[in-house]
Amino acid sequence: MSDWVKVARLDEIPRLGARVVRSAGKEIAVFRTAEDQVYAMHDQCPHKGGPLSQGIVAGRQVTCPLHGMRIGLEDGQAVAPDHGCVPPIPAKIEDGAVYLRI
Amino acid sequence: MKPMKLVMVGNGMAGVRTLEEVLKLAPDLYQITVFGAEPYANYNRIMLSPVLAGEQTIQDIMLNDVDWYRENGITLHLGKKVVKIDRKNRTVHAEDGTSAEYDRLILATGSLPFILPVLGNDLDGVVSFRDIHDVDRMIDAARKFRHAVVIGGGLLGLEAANGLKQRGMDVTVVHIADWLMERQLDETAARMLQKSLEQKGLKFLLSKATGQIIGNDGRVTGLRFKDGQEIPADLVVMAVGIRPNTRLAESAGIHCDRGVVVNDTMQTYDPRIYAVGECVAHRGTSYGLVAPLFEMGKVCANHLAQMGIGRYTGSVVSTKLKVTGIDLFSAGNFGGGPGTEEIVLSDPAGGVYKKLVLKDNKLEGAVLYGDTVDGAWYFQLLREGRSVAGIRDHLMFGQSHVGDTGHLGQNKAAAMSDEMEVCGCNGVCKGNIVKAIKENGLFTLEDVRAHTKASSSCGSCTGLVEQILASVLGGDYSPQPKTKPLCGCTDHTHDEVRRAIREHKLLAIPEVMKFLEWRTPDGCPSCRPAINYYLISTWPHEVEDDPQSRFINERAHANIQKDGTYSVVPRMWGGITTPAELRRIAEVAEKYNVPAVKVTGGQRIDLLGIKKEDLPGIWADLDMPSGHAYGKALRTVKTCVGSEWCRFGTQDSTRMGIDLEQAFYKMWAPHKVKLAVSGCPRNCSEAAIKDVGVIGVDSGWEIYIGGNGGIKTEVAEFLAKVASAEEVLEYSGAFLQIYREEAYYLERTVHWLQRVGMDTVKQRVLEDAEGRKAAYQRLLFALRDEKDPWRERAKEGVQRHEFETITL
Ligand code: SRM
Ligand SMILES: Cc1cc2nc3c(=O)[nH]c(=O)nc-3n(C[C@H](O)[C@H](O)[C@H](O)COP(=O)(O)OP(=O)(O)OC[C@H]3O[C@@H](n4cnc5c(N)ncnc54)[C@H](O)[C@@H]3O)c2cc1C
Ligand code: SF4
Ligand code: FES
């Protein structure tokens, strides 16, 4: 069973940045775009497990800090020509708070 | 909105490349229709030569198959030649009656082979060398007949001759000029080429004008020259040149002057109609090599996508001959002329000939035969128009970094086996690269980087990757142009961005992007850090730094490690520490279970494997300033013990080093900056490979600049000798400030110096005393009141969220 869980206020996540949420021992990266959409996924790059939360966010992509693989925030897919995928975690904003379904 | 209709006539290399660019920029703007007279989808015409020679097959050289058109929603009419453009009703009509309406039209009709106006040129067995059909006819003839004559001793003719020879024919090349490839080669190189081709079994008749092609029963049987001599021929290949194919454009009343005339945005005289490729005449020039055509395609696509910022301003081209076993390269103006000088290396017995043509201390042209390893490098020097005065004495010997990390020459690249590793950083073998180039139709270094990651990390194998590209692609490979945009988000160069920031006083990244019409909403990981740096270095104390536009190391003020932990390198001024400081480091290491403590190559101590959350605590406990080991900033100032202790020391190098480090500490720069000070010429602090190296001598200090001990070792060059420590600070500070203000982001001092020339820097730092003092003052102003980033984060709670994990 998964439920919507409140994790932070929107303003606790920097625009064009991310925060790390630790839940049941797993790290989740929660991103915020310039237009204030939020996206979440496991904080693990499909390439060699780099922490995606530490990457640079631009448009709806994050670039892994270790070797520069780009991951789409909406679907967790690596941007061509790279291959790989991180399963996305549903995220939403309500009344200025960020919720994840975990 | 209903998509507009885009029609393209001519389904060749330039046209399809343009469509690819359009699809990248504006995938939904157009409904696209393509007409191609040939019955094939888009193939790599260049590779017809290896196909003729039997080294590749047609399947190998397809670039975009029909599925590609389908996947991109393009309507493709193959084998349909357009015969009419109705500009009033904006419709094109094909021979078979198919028609299509357009809002925008691209003409990419390529060229037509020139056919000599001699009797018999229409006989069976007389062919040109342009498309798959021609190659099929030649292969067929090679099966049935013996004597082939190729008319034309240019690039195309020689490749045709070589291919037919490989297919077992007896081949004679007839050429009207006194030596082969007279437009690309001088006589000496051409004679050497001729000799090696003769060794392969080709025959040559030079200075011969064809009078008539003779035949029997409608089929060719021989050739008669104007001087009366006759030779037998069962196949005649005309490779005497190409003419831009302007027939269709002309019939539609579009202005043509040898080619379809276009402006810098690739528009013809009818603004709805664009033209790209070999059919074009741009500023009076038509091109017959793909590199410039692809540049045209890029510009054309930019305007079709309604970005409206690209301009095509012409190209310098280089050529290579794609005959296996023969290395030949030429570029630019190698013929000489008034005001030019030549450097020649000629070893006919050894099979090597090189000629470099210089004018006003710049490389104007190059011909290389037998050893073309440095072709790409010379071509780059040529296109950049960079002064070679400083490297003139070893220019002929090529780019000197022949080392283990890959710069081994194209012969080596071609000879490497597929399993050999090319990129040590990303574990990419030669086979991966060759496969990616062939399967994905890659043409540029950037494409290869994107697909394979080769040379995308430390870049030391860039030379080798370029050589593999060149060996796979032949002459159509060209290194990146000098007018390189900052990144894919814009067509503006680094210089243009810097200028806009300065002249229009732009103070924030979104403002810059808006002003310069960035294509992406908030840039990318390449441009954001660059713009951020340009802003803070241009307007110190006025611009607010943007942490989200910094790479993680600079955002967290620590180096990210392969496992996601961080390292901490505190500053130790000039490499000097104290027992108390060492004790504190030891205590911190124990308290936080730091897994590794290491003495760095920069004379300080590194604590490795630290969890991000622990960083502020560790910084607070250490109570030492940041070492900026993570930043494009002042790193270390290495020193030796100097006159205080050393029996040879002439100056107090340790003190000088500490003074420099304390003066320039917290200085952000285009790239990292490292300094060193030695107390005597024995140079124990390795000052000769630092961005600024200072060496004490009896009468004062010698200052060296532009050294680099990294990927490619570069020895620093002598700048000045000064008497006092104050002058050392002023001269090095002025040099660094000019570098900070003018270098491109991620350009280290040595590369910047190579670009602008040592003379310019000497003029500004040595001769212009006022300018030097002013630059030094600007640096001091920029650094005034800068805070220590660790202190701010450990004690003042700056950027707290960066270091806190939310635990559920
Ligand atoms: C820690 C240290 C190695 C050591 O254990 O000694 C080191 C470690 C790294 N070096 Fe270095 N370099 C270290 C001294 C050097 C030196 C020697 C020196 O400074 O005297 C050089 C050659 C001198 C020079 O730079 O000219 C050096 C040339 C490089 C280069 C190549 C730079 C170039 O322009 O060619 C890189 C790659 C880059 O910067 O792009 C690099 C990059 C790196 C990075 C930052 C790689 C990265 O981006 O993650 C390494 C961080 C490792 C980590 O996980 O923390 N490191 N590196 C040294 C830190 C010195 C310090 O106290 O700050
Ligand atoms: C054998 C050979 C070797 C070469 N080697 C090299 C090399 O090593 N390096 C290099 O840089 N370049 C090389 N080139 C040149 C390079 O191939 C051309 O510069 C490039 O292909 C030109 O591209 P384009 O799109 O302008 O024309 P093309 O690729 O010729 O495409 C034009 C297309 O338009 C079609 N067409 C014309 N009129 C109509 C019409 N009215 N309706 C419909 N379709 C029409 C034609 O059939 C043709 O398919 C070589 C060329 C040949 C033939
Ligand atoms: S510390 Fe420097 S030399 Fe060592 S692996 Fe890292 S980048 Fe390479
Ligand atoms: S771990 Fe992300 S790119 Fe390598």
XYZ file of N, CA and C in Angstrom, chain B residues 54-157:
312
model
N 35.236 -1.834 -52.957
C 34.878 -3.113 -52.354
C 35.150 -3.183 -50.866
N 35.419 -2.010 -50.234
C 35.730 -2.028 -48.808
C 34.474 -1.890 -47.959
N 33.394 -1.376 -48.564
C 32.123 -1.253 -47.843
C 30.993 -1.599 -48.806
N 29.788 -1.786 -48.223
C 28.651 -2.067 -49.081
C 27.653 -0.915 -48.970
N 26.665 -0.920 -49.873
C 25.658 0.143 -49.819
C 24.963 0.163 -48.452
N 24.670 -1.034 -47.914
C 24.007 -1.066 -46.602
C 24.846 -0.348 -45.545
N 26.173 -0.489 -45.659
C 27.041 0.145 -44.663
C 26.911 1.653 -44.670
N 26.538 2.228 -45.813
C 26.650 3.691 -45.917
C 25.306 4.411 -45.843
N 24.242 3.685 -45.489
C 22.955 4.375 -45.335
C 23.010 5.259 -44.094
N 22.550 6.478 -44.205
C 22.524 7.372 -43.049
C 21.133 7.420 -42.422
N 20.115 7.585 -43.242
C 18.739 7.598 -42.745
C 17.944 6.666 -43.651
N 17.426 5.586 -43.098
C 16.634 4.687 -43.942
C 15.180 5.157 -43.969
N 14.348 4.488 -44.758
C 12.970 4.975 -44.914
C 12.222 4.978 -43.583
N 12.604 4.077 -42.677
C 11.952 4.083 -41.359
C 12.155 5.408 -40.636
N 13.338 5.969 -40.818
C 13.626 7.245 -40.148
C 12.627 8.312 -40.588
N 12.340 8.339 -41.878
C 11.389 9.333 -42.378
C 10.011 9.071 -41.767
N 9.652 7.775 -41.729
C 8.342 7.434 -41.192
C 8.250 7.833 -39.717
N 9.280 7.461 -38.953
C 9.258 7.761 -37.513
C 9.156 9.260 -37.257
N 9.680 10.054 -38.160
C 9.620 11.494 -37.946
C 8.460 12.156 -38.686
N 7.556 11.324 -39.172
C 6.356 11.862 -39.807
C 6.621 12.587 -41.121
N 7.693 12.197 -41.809
C 8.027 12.875 -43.056
C 7.465 12.084 -44.240
N 6.782 12.776 -45.143
C 6.299 12.120 -46.358
C 7.455 12.077 -47.349
N 7.799 10.874 -47.803
C 8.977 10.730 -48.637
C 8.584 10.260 -50.031
N 8.946 11.038 -51.048
C 8.705 10.623 -52.427
C 10.031 10.258 -53.056
N 10.309 8.956 -53.133
C 11.576 8.527 -53.728
C 11.408 8.334 -55.225
N 12.486 8.536 -55.956
C 12.462 8.339 -57.404
C 11.558 9.339 -58.103
N 11.315 10.461 -57.468
C 10.465 11.477 -58.100
C 11.219 12.779 -58.226
N 11.445 13.158 -59.467
C 12.213 14.365 -59.712
C 11.267 15.548 -59.853
N 11.539 16.588 -59.113
C 10.695 17.776 -59.218
C 11.097 18.550 -60.473
N 10.099 18.915 -61.281
C 10.422 19.606 -62.523
C 9.903 21.040 -62.563
N 9.054 21.380 -61.584
C 8.500 22.729 -61.647
C 8.203 23.264 -60.242
N 8.542 24.519 -60.032
C 8.107 25.191 -58.802
C 7.141 26.286 -59.220
N 5.917 26.201 -58.738
C 4.920 27.221 -59.038
C 4.925 28.172 -57.854
N 5.700 29.260 -57.961
C 5.881 30.117 -56.795
C 4.629 30.890 -56.438
N 3.768 31.117 -57.458
C 2.551 31.869 -57.173
C 1.626 31.055 -56.284
N 1.436 29.794 -56.637
C 0.551 28.941 -55.837
C 1.312 28.131 -54.795
N 2.595 28.403 -54.672
C 3.454 27.745 -53.709
C 3.296 26.225 -53.732
N 3.551 25.681 -54.935
C 3.410 24.245 -55.132
C 4.599 23.741 -55.946
N 5.076 22.544 -55.623
C 6.080 21.930 -56.487
C 5.457 20.742 -57.200
N 5.926 20.489 -58.429
C 5.377 19.397 -59.226
C 6.491 18.466 -59.646
N 6.267 17.159 -59.471
C 7.263 16.180 -59.910
C 6.933 15.695 -61.308
N 7.920 15.048 -61.916
C 7.807 14.541 -63.272
C 6.546 13.689 -63.459
N 6.254 12.848 -62.450
C 5.136 11.911 -62.596
C 3.804 12.516 -62.192
N 3.767 13.832 -61.933
C 2.509 14.463 -61.613
C 2.270 14.673 -60.122
N 3.067 14.019 -59.262
C 2.910 14.245 -57.817
C 3.182 15.722 -57.516
N 2.390 16.294 -56.635
C 2.671 17.691 -56.292
C 2.540 17.887 -54.785
N 3.060 18.985 -54.309
C 2.950 19.296 -52.884
C 2.995 20.800 -52.696
N 2.172 21.269 -51.767
C 2.160 22.707 -51.463
C 3.156 23.005 -50.362
N 3.669 24.217 -50.374
C 4.626 24.562 -49.317
C 4.377 25.943 -48.735
N 4.744 26.085 -47.453
C 4.884 27.416 -46.869
C 6.350 27.825 -46.918
N 7.207 26.822 -46.720
C 8.648 27.022 -46.874
C 9.193 25.907 -47.747
N 10.187 26.262 -48.576
C 10.754 25.273 -49.489
C 12.278 25.264 -49.317
N 12.853 24.062 -49.271
C 14.319 23.964 -49.252
C 14.771 23.355 -50.575
N 15.689 24.022 -51.239
C 16.303 23.432 -52.427
C 17.637 22.836 -51.993
N 17.794 21.530 -52.215
C 19.044 20.861 -51.854
C 19.365 19.897 -52.974
N 19.500 20.446 -54.163
C 19.586 19.610 -55.351
C 21.007 19.176 -55.699
N 21.995 19.576 -54.871
C 23.352 19.085 -55.076
C 23.998 19.588 -56.351
N 24.856 18.763 -56.930
C 25.533 19.171 -58.170
C 25.327 18.147 -59.251
N 25.703 18.551 -60.459
C 25.720 17.627 -61.583
C 27.167 17.462 -62.009
N 27.550 16.240 -62.343
C 28.907 16.049 -62.824
C 29.067 16.783 -64.151
N 30.210 17.378 -64.359
C 30.459 18.072 -65.615
C 30.849 17.032 -66.671
N 30.211 17.121 -67.813
C 30.520 16.174 -68.896
C 31.257 16.942 -69.989
N 32.445 16.473 -70.370
C 33.234 17.167 -71.395
C 32.436 17.250 -72.695
N 32.412 18.414 -73.322
C 31.656 18.558 -74.573
C 32.455 18.010 -75.760
N 32.708 16.705 -75.743
C 33.444 16.113 -76.863
C 32.571 15.090 -77.564
N 32.924 14.819 -78.783
C 32.196 13.837 -79.563
C 32.266 12.494 -78.846
N 31.159 11.795 -78.759
C 31.174 10.447 -78.176
C 30.888 10.433 -76.685
N 30.594 11.596 -76.109
C 30.387 11.598 -74.656
C 29.081 10.924 -74.242
N 28.255 10.583 -75.210
C 26.990 9.928 -74.871
C 27.032 8.424 -75.153
N 28.207 7.906 -75.477
C 28.297 6.478 -75.788
C 28.033 5.636 -74.544
N 27.580 4.429 -74.789
C 27.408 3.470 -73.705
C 28.790 3.196 -73.104
N 28.878 3.164 -71.771
C 30.188 2.923 -71.163
C 30.885 4.204 -70.730
N 30.242 5.340 -71.002
C 30.787 6.599 -70.479
C 29.954 6.962 -69.253
N 30.590 7.041 -68.085
C 29.825 7.289 -66.859
C 30.454 8.423 -66.062
N 29.673 8.923 -65.111
C 30.233 9.877 -64.154
C 30.317 9.149 -62.801
N 30.733 9.836 -61.769
C 30.913 9.210 -60.455
C 30.210 10.099 -59.446
N 28.940 9.850 -59.252
C 28.185 10.749 -58.400
C 27.232 10.011 -57.458
N 26.593 8.935 -57.990
C 25.588 8.298 -57.143
C 25.668 6.774 -57.211
N 24.772 6.124 -56.488
C 24.794 4.668 -56.400
C 24.666 4.049 -57.788
N 23.832 4.656 -58.621
C 23.631 4.151 -59.961
C 24.963 4.103 -60.728
N 25.747 5.192 -60.628
C 27.046 5.227 -61.309
C 27.951 4.117 -60.792
N 27.958 3.942 -59.481
C 28.833 2.930 -58.884
C 28.413 1.538 -59.372
N 27.100 1.293 -59.435
C 26.620 0.006 -59.944
C 27.125 -0.233 -61.368
N 27.054 0.813 -62.180
C 27.482 0.656 -63.564
C 28.979 0.361 -63.645
N 29.759 0.999 -62.773
C 31.201 0.767 -62.807
C 31.527 -0.647 -62.347
N 30.845 -1.092 -61.275
C 31.121 -2.436 -60.767
C 30.769 -3.476 -61.839
N 29.667 -3.208 -62.518
C 29.227 -4.104 -63.574
C 30.270 -4.149 -64.700
N 30.744 -2.973 -65.105
C 31.740 -2.910 -66.182
C 33.016 -3.636 -65.774
N 33.382 -3.494 -64.490
C 34.620 -4.121 -64.029
C 34.552 -5.637 -64.160
N 33.329 -6.171 -64.053
C 33.168 -7.624 -64.200
C 33.392 -8.073 -65.645
N 32.964 -7.198 -66.584
C 32.932 -7.642 -67.975
C 34.125 -7.167 -68.795
N 34.717 -6.046 -68.401
C 35.711 -5.436 -69.297
C 37.059 -5.275 -68.625
N 38.027 -4.832 -69.469
C 39.387 -4.769 -68.964
C 39.919 -3.342 -68.836
N 39.717 -2.523 -69.891
C 40.389 -1.220 -69.915
C 39.490 -0.100 -69.393
N 39.926 0.521 -68.324
C 39.180 1.679 -67.820
C 40.039 2.921 -67.986
N 39.406 4.011 -68.394
C 40.105 5.295 -68.446
C 39.324 6.267 -67.580
N 40.041 6.901 -66.672
C 39.389 7.921 -65.851
C 39.878 9.271 -66.346
N 38.961 10.126 -66.746
C 39.373 11.465 -67.178
C 39.254 12.385 -65.965
N 40.370 12.927 -65.543
C 40.359 13.816 -64.383
C 41.239 13.263 -63.275
N 42.285 13.978 -62.937
C 43.200 13.534 -61.892
C 43.014 14.328 -60.619
N 41.763 14.582 -60.279
C 41.452 15.245 -59.002
C 41.085 14.195 -57.975
N 40.576 14.686 -56.843
C 40.210 13.806 -55.742
C 39.281 12.678 -56.195
N 38.207 13.066 -56.884
C 37.184 12.103 -57.278
C 37.743 11.106 -58.286
N 38.493 11.627 -59.261
C 39.053 10.780 -60.304
C 39.994 9.735 -59.729
